[in-house]
């Protein structure tokens, strides 16, 4: 097997013409697409409909090109979109496909491996709670097995997209006497991300099952997954999961690395993950280096202490501009400054996904010539 | 003479207690303050009253400590505040004072020099037009002479704050049949910055007076000042000007440097200005290096082409979050990632202030031990 | 012929299940739908993708139910959506269909008549300029003829949706040396609305062709159409037009009325339009009266003088909340207070559409029993 | 005693020239001012500094005119400002003064009575909790006694402004192991309002002390005060309280009335409160009637069910525009449509202040000629 990664700039979620053109010229085989991860130009908050819009547009395109019904496409392919391209960020998609015919050589270096999984539909009683944790844990393990990633240290990125509750859904649950995680849509989004993160951490053994304590969620931020990147939104009903790692069972020049980010100024982590991939920035990637960079994924959050490196920030007190919009724009620019490329997946809401107040960065690159 | 630079974090424009405490412990002499440049936690747009609030609070404090009336303080000391601490940025002030007793040694290296100037009150007929250009040009020359900065290459930063027109003022002007620069408050803010920038460029000879063409304003972005940083707001009636450079006539360990930024990803410029000051970042300043950094000033703008390095950004199409808020948060984080310090003056609206789509960075540092 | 009006609440542009259910139970014949006008939950500004998303969703549904390709549906049916449901407003669609079999009685009262038209695709050189004015004028006349509305006083509402230019499109036009109407996306949206409004006014003789002066656009606000309601957005390429009036050639209990609104506090106009339809509010419609109200359309704008009834408003100076969001929420609540119903089409940007600083209101109701 | 009410439009919190002019021409006696209630042009959320700015400006003015220190003025006069003049609303202040020399006639009708009180400074352990409830209850009773308002039905409006916690303060409390009411600044603002409202309800016997259950706060919305209007903000440390009612012990033509609002469309309540004051609107106050209206106070909230009259609203799901900004603009316009005047005090956050999903309206008017 061989994992292929294509990146396309898509400024309007209703216009997927550039992806269609790539299919038409044979660059992208719609039947082999296994996952799409991307940034859309909405606000990245509860009322961001650009994620659902792009999902609908791409599912229609793939359905049209493969003959499968659109609904079946959505059930097979995780479309994981994070809204919000603040600052220099560019709306784009990273399309993962798998060529099953490619064979890894016996003595090959480990290559990029990818697999996906879905949980059952999650209800108001699951979201942010044990139901979502457990369903995620189980699905991540399924995906790892499928990807033939054996050692935990070979798994570098687990992207999860899960459901959250709107004000109307929260109110409906309340009137039925259900306990929900969070009492506002914003909080529901956070709890959904957290339950997914704990599900990943349990699947990987980053948190031991025997010591797992649900009350640590949104309280003990020392407990986290170092490879989980979790989003939530109103447009999905199940947790959709994409795992990325390196495996000798996979072929091709792509490989992946990741680093934790200790805070929003951790530019050293950006340099280190690029060095792990053989791409030292001095202080920015050269054009040749940049051409080998296939995709970058970043998870970050506004430090809940209200400070960065001891000095106050204003992200959490701003009534007009949401803290997630602040932090995505900031960390996105920091990373883009080192890579020289604005097509980054930068997602806010990093609770229990990397160190508290920081997050993580993962990157995929093509190996250079020897 | 010796220029002193103190930096204080001020999260609430109504609470200047930390500055008062510095005065009380003898660190800061209120009578010797010549200028204050800072970031306030408002939105940095027309309806940002945090700039005026902090001005009132600081003027009252200085008045109280010196016995001068508050109004006289405001007429003597430029208080130049840029609103908007998006992302990791910290609300703070940089206070410039002058010790007239300090004498520069005969063979000393050039040290930081500072001087200020004010124009006459500017009217709706001046703002963004010839009146503001000419008044700025004249005031900058006065300030340079006062600062004893002789060679143009020794001038590194000219901060200007000028007035703009609110919707009410624009309407009043319209009903009187006056022509104004810009027909919305936002546009008025831009034209005010531009007229100030051309005034600086003319004063320094960056644009020759004989070739000056007012129609180049907001049209020919190849014409710019490489050291002008211009703001505008409803809270001032005159252009307030602060010039900063190096001069052998001044004493002390501080010196200043500047670099143009070619675009919002120009992390190389950040590294270069620090290297000019003897502070190479690898890739971030160490704690020791950071202790020598006294102040950083950045001017930036959303690229009006709608692209950064060939890829689209969404800053200019966002109806909820102003483009200036986008770009300040982005470039602020890029710079903070290299310096490791969030107390940066980052101001948007860089029309004709540095290269088109980019801007400029200036920094002040203490020289290290030899 | 008989015009039918159905109203459906649609909070998520990707979920048109309630419309599908109405089709399935025979309430709504997809093949007979001629136009859809609605409010979507986006910001109603340039980067509002909820309009395009709902268009895609409804076109797919109608295509699926009628067997026509989705593209053909979009070319036949105007989907005119205004984003922004600020305050009490409810996202919803008003679906117009025509029953061709119904015959008007010889002595019947005039009943609601509806017809649509499309212009040719409009380019950057047309939008906001003569090309759009002329194309609109011609299309409105076609639609009036089709609707069999003979007397101008029987035409009560002309809804137009036209294209506008994004920052990228403006920049492309600039680099090709094209003159565009407006230099920002926001301005382009305004110019598009204005050109459409002048097209309507010319078609109806509200402005005489021989005295038409293009320089009056966005300058002489005494020139306006009293029935035009014009929107613009990035999601259309042509002007889509829906005309509504009363005609003895049409059957059924529905009829329509309209009133100009002189300013944002003109609650008297709301009462008058309801009285025109036999529905006096005291001070709010009763449940019985409200059951007869089929649809309400409002056009409004923030008074550009910066004042309402002599007192200042802050809508035009707000850097965080767009003036259109302010005014839609305000006028929407004023009207909803009288009707007791939040499913209102309230659209901002009323330049040359009703009196300056005000706008217009149109309403459709079922006649009561005699 | 006689209560005087003056209303001044103040668009810039730093410019109180119109109030100064009123003092200079003898209209307003600075020494007799007992309270100021007003709307400022900020966002009305945690990071709204316009409230503190206007407080500082007015306190300085009164200090300057009376010779008292500014700090003493702030400790004597409640300055209660609500930020956010969305839609048609006008930034303004209503100044209450008392003429102690005026004597009420023996058979006079009850006239407007006003009195104020302050609580002790409230800490992170009081805000939103029992400490704030009890301190408010006690202070309201003091103020009622001072105002000589004997019967509960003669008390029509109790305005409270209390402190809330910023992100930094919440974090500090957390690190000290303190329990706070609310874990975000937004929530802290809500809890502060709620504790104040329960304090008022207990003082007036609207909730009996023996049945008071703190767990009803933010849970049982059937428990409320029908006259409490509570705000919160970072700029105060104590609860500031103003009580308004009618009393035969007071002289003058002013009187006050109030009505509950059952929801955001309750235009009937607006008509009724005006009728209570002898000012029937048909459907809007005439100029003569409007001249008799001295002040209007409105408290409102986005219905937490997510619906108004059975139809969904989007206020609680909007990530870009805060729900409080939505509802103030909506209800403000509804009321302004009936009064014809935009100088309204409209404040969001009506938890336990009037019926759930609604709020209350109070108005002061001059009695007409007999």
Short mmCIF file of N, CA, C and O in Angstrom, two decimals, chain C residues 9 11 85-91 264-265 267 271 283-284 309 311-315 318 321 325-326 329-330 333-334 336-337 340 342-343, chain D residues 9 11 85-91 264-265 267 271 283-284 309 311-315 318 321 325-326 329-330 333-334 336-337 340 342-343:
data_model
loop_
_atom_site.label_atom_id
_atom_site.label_comp_id
_atom_site.label_asym_id
_atom_site.label_seq_id
_atom_site.Cartn_x
_atom_site.Cartn_y
_atom_site.Cartn_z
N UNK C 9 -39.39 27.15 8.33
CA UNK C 9 -38.23 27.49 9.17
C UNK C 9 -37.10 26.53 8.86
O UNK C 9 -37.29 25.32 8.84
N UNK C 11 -33.19 26.21 10.08
CA UNK C 11 -32.08 26.78 10.85
C UNK C 11 -30.71 26.38 10.32
O UNK C 11 -29.75 27.10 10.50
N UNK C 85 -29.70 36.78 10.58
CA UNK C 85 -30.93 36.72 11.36
C UNK C 85 -30.63 37.27 12.75
O UNK C 85 -30.78 36.59 13.76
N UNK C 86 -30.22 38.52 12.77
CA UNK C 86 -29.87 39.17 14.03
C UNK C 86 -31.10 39.32 14.93
O UNK C 86 -32.22 39.47 14.47
N UNK C 87 -30.84 39.35 16.21
CA UNK C 87 -31.91 39.56 17.19
C UNK C 87 -32.94 38.46 17.14
O UNK C 87 -32.61 37.28 17.21
N UNK C 88 -34.21 38.82 17.02
CA UNK C 88 -35.29 37.84 17.13
C UNK C 88 -35.57 37.11 15.82
O UNK C 88 -36.43 36.21 15.79
N UNK C 89 -34.88 37.46 14.75
CA UNK C 89 -35.24 36.91 13.44
C UNK C 89 -34.98 35.41 13.33
O UNK C 89 -34.05 34.88 13.92
N UNK C 90 -35.80 34.76 12.52
CA UNK C 90 -35.75 33.31 12.35
C UNK C 90 -35.31 32.96 10.92
O UNK C 90 -35.87 33.48 9.96
N UNK C 91 -34.32 32.09 10.79
CA UNK C 91 -33.93 31.63 9.45
C UNK C 91 -35.11 30.86 8.83
O UNK C 91 -35.67 29.96 9.47
N UNK C 264 -35.77 54.27 10.52
CA UNK C 264 -35.73 52.99 11.22
C UNK C 264 -36.74 52.92 12.36
O UNK C 264 -36.92 51.85 12.95
N UNK C 265 -37.39 54.02 12.69
CA UNK C 265 -38.40 54.01 13.76
C UNK C 265 -39.82 54.11 13.20
O UNK C 265 -40.76 54.34 13.95
N UNK C 267 -42.67 52.88 12.76
CA UNK C 267 -43.58 51.81 13.14
C UNK C 267 -44.95 52.05 12.50
O UNK C 267 -45.72 51.11 12.25
N UNK C 271 -47.80 49.38 10.69
CA UNK C 271 -49.25 49.32 10.93
C UNK C 271 -50.03 49.56 9.63
O UNK C 271 -51.01 48.87 9.36
N UNK C 283 -51.77 46.59 19.88
CA UNK C 283 -50.76 47.09 18.94
C UNK C 283 -50.05 45.96 18.22
O UNK C 283 -49.18 46.21 17.42
N UNK C 284 -50.44 44.69 18.49
CA UNK C 284 -49.81 43.55 17.84
C UNK C 284 -50.92 42.71 17.20
O UNK C 284 -52.04 42.66 17.74
N UNK C 309 -33.82 60.30 14.00
CA UNK C 309 -34.66 61.29 14.69
C UNK C 309 -33.82 62.30 15.48
O UNK C 309 -34.12 62.63 16.62
N UNK C 311 -30.98 62.05 16.95
CA UNK C 311 -30.04 61.56 17.96
C UNK C 311 -29.04 60.60 17.30
O UNK C 311 -29.42 59.82 16.44
N UNK C 312 -27.78 60.65 17.73
CA UNK C 312 -26.76 59.82 17.08
C UNK C 312 -26.96 58.32 17.32
O UNK C 312 -27.41 57.90 18.38
N UNK C 313 -26.66 57.54 16.31
CA UNK C 313 -26.52 56.09 16.49
C UNK C 313 -25.05 55.75 16.27
O UNK C 313 -24.28 56.59 15.79
N UNK C 314 -24.67 54.53 16.62
CA UNK C 314 -23.26 54.15 16.55
C UNK C 314 -23.00 53.08 15.48
O UNK C 314 -21.90 52.55 15.39
N UNK C 315 -24.01 52.81 14.67
CA UNK C 315 -23.89 51.68 13.73
C UNK C 315 -22.74 51.82 12.75
O UNK C 315 -22.09 50.84 12.41
N UNK C 318 -18.90 51.20 14.24
CA UNK C 318 -18.60 50.00 15.01
C UNK C 318 -17.67 49.09 14.23
O UNK C 318 -18.03 48.55 13.19
N UNK C 321 -18.97 45.02 14.82
CA UNK C 321 -20.28 44.53 14.39
C UNK C 321 -20.71 45.41 13.23
O UNK C 321 -20.82 46.63 13.37
N UNK C 325 -25.57 44.37 10.22
CA UNK C 325 -26.04 43.47 11.28
C UNK C 325 -26.82 44.29 12.32
O UNK C 325 -27.82 43.83 12.86
N UNK C 326 -26.33 45.46 12.63
CA UNK C 326 -27.05 46.34 13.56
C UNK C 326 -28.47 46.63 13.06
O UNK C 326 -29.45 46.44 13.78
N UNK C 329 -31.12 43.70 12.81
CA UNK C 329 -31.63 43.30 14.11
C UNK C 329 -32.62 44.30 14.66
O UNK C 329 -33.63 43.92 15.29
N UNK C 330 -32.35 45.58 14.45
CA UNK C 330 -33.22 46.62 15.00
C UNK C 330 -34.56 46.67 14.27
O UNK C 330 -35.63 46.53 14.88
N UNK C 333 -36.80 43.59 14.73
CA UNK C 333 -37.52 43.51 16.00
C UNK C 333 -38.71 44.47 16.02
O UNK C 333 -39.78 44.14 16.56
N UNK C 334 -38.52 45.63 15.44
CA UNK C 334 -39.63 46.60 15.37
C UNK C 334 -40.82 45.99 14.64
O UNK C 334 -41.97 46.05 15.10
N UNK C 336 -41.33 42.72 13.97
CA UNK C 336 -41.80 41.52 14.66
C UNK C 336 -42.66 41.89 15.86
O UNK C 336 -43.58 41.14 16.22
N UNK C 337 -42.38 43.02 16.49
CA UNK C 337 -43.18 43.45 17.61
C UNK C 337 -44.62 43.72 17.20
O UNK C 337 -45.57 43.48 17.97
N UNK C 340 -45.88 40.06 15.62
CA UNK C 340 -45.82 38.92 16.54
C UNK C 340 -45.20 37.69 15.91
O UNK C 340 -45.32 36.58 16.42
N UNK C 342 -41.59 36.16 13.93
CA UNK C 342 -40.18 36.44 13.67
C UNK C 342 -39.69 35.93 12.31
O UNK C 342 -38.52 36.13 11.98
N UNK C 343 -40.58 35.32 11.54
CA UNK C 343 -40.16 34.80 10.23
C UNK C 343 -40.29 35.90 9.20
O UNK C 343 -41.16 35.89 8.32
N UNK D 9 -26.99 63.36 25.71
CA UNK D 9 -26.35 62.48 24.72
C UNK D 9 -24.85 62.63 24.82
O UNK D 9 -24.33 63.74 24.82
N UNK D 11 -21.64 60.80 23.04
CA UNK D 11 -21.16 59.75 22.14
C UNK D 11 -19.74 59.29 22.46
O UNK D 11 -19.39 58.16 22.16
N UNK D 85 -24.69 50.10 22.48
CA UNK D 85 -25.79 50.87 21.88
C UNK D 85 -26.06 50.31 20.50
O UNK D 85 -25.95 51.01 19.49
N UNK D 86 -26.43 49.04 20.48
CA UNK D 86 -26.66 48.36 19.20
C UNK D 86 -27.89 48.96 18.49
O UNK D 86 -28.83 49.44 19.14
N UNK D 87 -27.87 48.85 17.19
CA UNK D 87 -29.01 49.30 16.40
C UNK D 87 -29.23 50.79 16.54
O UNK D 87 -28.30 51.59 16.38
N UNK D 88 -30.45 51.19 16.85
CA UNK D 88 -30.81 52.61 16.86
C UNK D 88 -30.46 53.32 18.16
O UNK D 88 -30.66 54.53 18.28
N UNK D 89 -29.94 52.60 19.13
CA UNK D 89 -29.74 53.20 20.47
C UNK D 89 -28.68 54.30 20.47
O UNK D 89 -27.71 54.24 19.72
N UNK D 90 -28.87 55.26 21.35
CA UNK D 90 -28.00 56.42 21.46
C UNK D 90 -27.25 56.40 22.79
O UNK D 90 -27.86 56.25 23.84
N UNK D 91 -25.92 56.57 22.74
CA UNK D 91 -25.17 56.68 23.99
C UNK D 91 -25.62 57.94 24.73
O UNK D 91 -25.66 59.02 24.15
N UNK D 264 -39.36 38.91 24.15
CA UNK D 264 -38.73 40.00 23.40
C UNK D 264 -39.68 40.66 22.42
O UNK D 264 -39.33 41.68 21.81
N UNK D 265 -40.87 40.12 22.23
CA UNK D 265 -41.85 40.73 21.32
C UNK D 265 -42.98 41.40 22.08
O UNK D 265 -44.00 41.77 21.48
N UNK D 267 -44.56 44.00 22.87
CA UNK D 267 -44.80 45.42 22.58
C UNK D 267 -45.97 45.93 23.42
O UNK D 267 -46.04 47.13 23.73
N UNK D 271 -46.55 49.64 25.49
CA UNK D 271 -47.75 50.49 25.45
C UNK D 271 -48.32 50.67 26.86
O UNK D 271 -48.71 51.77 27.24
N UNK D 283 -49.58 54.55 16.87
CA UNK D 283 -48.88 53.54 17.67
C UNK D 283 -47.58 54.08 18.24
O UNK D 283 -46.89 53.34 18.92
N UNK D 284 -47.26 55.35 17.98
CA UNK D 284 -46.01 55.93 18.48
C UNK D 284 -46.36 57.21 19.23
O UNK D 284 -47.33 57.90 18.84
N UNK D 309 -41.59 32.97 20.72
CA UNK D 309 -42.93 32.64 20.20
C UNK D 309 -42.91 31.37 19.35
O UNK D 309 -43.50 31.31 18.26
N UNK D 311 -40.67 30.09 17.49
CA UNK D 311 -39.77 30.01 16.33
C UNK D 311 -38.33 30.22 16.79
O UNK D 311 -38.07 31.04 17.66
N UNK D 312 -37.37 29.52 16.19
CA UNK D 312 -35.98 29.62 16.65
C UNK D 312 -35.36 30.98 16.37
O UNK D 312 -35.63 31.61 15.36
N UNK D 313 -34.53 31.42 17.29
CA UNK D 313 -33.64 32.55 17.04
C UNK D 313 -32.22 32.01 17.03
O UNK D 313 -31.98 30.86 17.42
N UNK D 314 -31.28 32.83 16.57
CA UNK D 314 -29.90 32.36 16.43
C UNK D 314 -28.95 33.06 17.40
O UNK D 314 -27.73 32.88 17.30
N UNK D 315 -29.50 33.82 18.33
CA UNK D 315 -28.65 34.64 19.20
C UNK D 315 -27.65 33.85 20.01
O UNK D 315 -26.52 34.28 20.21
N UNK D 318 -24.37 32.30 17.94
CA UNK D 318 -23.57 33.17 17.08
C UNK D 318 -22.18 33.37 17.68
O UNK D 318 -22.03 33.98 18.73
N UNK D 321 -21.07 37.49 17.10
CA UNK D 321 -21.82 38.61 17.69
C UNK D 321 -22.48 38.06 18.94
O UNK D 321 -23.27 37.11 18.88
N UNK D 325 -25.47 41.48 22.58
CA UNK D 325 -25.51 42.53 21.56
C UNK D 325 -26.74 42.35 20.67
O UNK D 325 -27.39 43.31 20.27
N UNK D 326 -27.05 41.10 20.35
CA UNK D 326 -28.26 40.81 19.57
C UNK D 326 -29.51 41.35 20.28
O UNK D 326 -30.31 42.07 19.70
N UNK D 329 -30.02 45.24 20.79
CA UNK D 329 -30.40 45.92 19.55
C UNK D 329 -31.85 45.66 19.19
O UNK D 329 -32.55 46.55 18.70
N UNK D 330 -32.30 44.43 19.43
CA UNK D 330 -33.67 44.06 19.05
C UNK D 330 -34.69 44.75 19.95
O UNK D 330 -35.57 45.48 19.50
N UNK D 333 -34.90 48.55 19.70
CA UNK D 333 -35.63 49.07 18.55
C UNK D 333 -37.13 48.93 18.73
O UNK D 333 -37.90 49.82 18.33
N UNK D 334 -37.54 47.83 19.32
CA UNK D 334 -38.97 47.64 19.58
C UNK D 334 -39.50 48.78 20.45
O UNK D 334 -40.55 49.39 20.15
N UNK D 336 -38.02 51.75 21.06
CA UNK D 336 -37.84 53.04 20.39
C UNK D 336 -38.92 53.27 19.34
O UNK D 336 -39.32 54.41 19.07
N UNK D 337 -39.40 52.19 18.73
CA UNK D 337 -40.47 52.33 17.74
C UNK D 337 -41.74 52.87 18.36
O UNK D 337 -42.50 53.61 17.72
N UNK D 340 -40.52 56.56 19.96
CA UNK D 340 -39.98 57.51 18.99
C UNK D 340 -38.70 58.17 19.46
O UNK D 340 -38.26 59.17 18.91
N UNK D 342 -34.59 57.35 20.85
CA UNK D 342 -33.54 56.32 20.89
C UNK D 342 -32.68 56.41 22.15
O UNK D 342 -31.78 55.59 22.33
N UNK D 343 -32.95 57.38 23.02
CA UNK D 343 -32.14 57.53 24.24
C UNK D 343 -32.71 56.63 25.33
O UNK D 343 -33.28 57.09 26.31
#
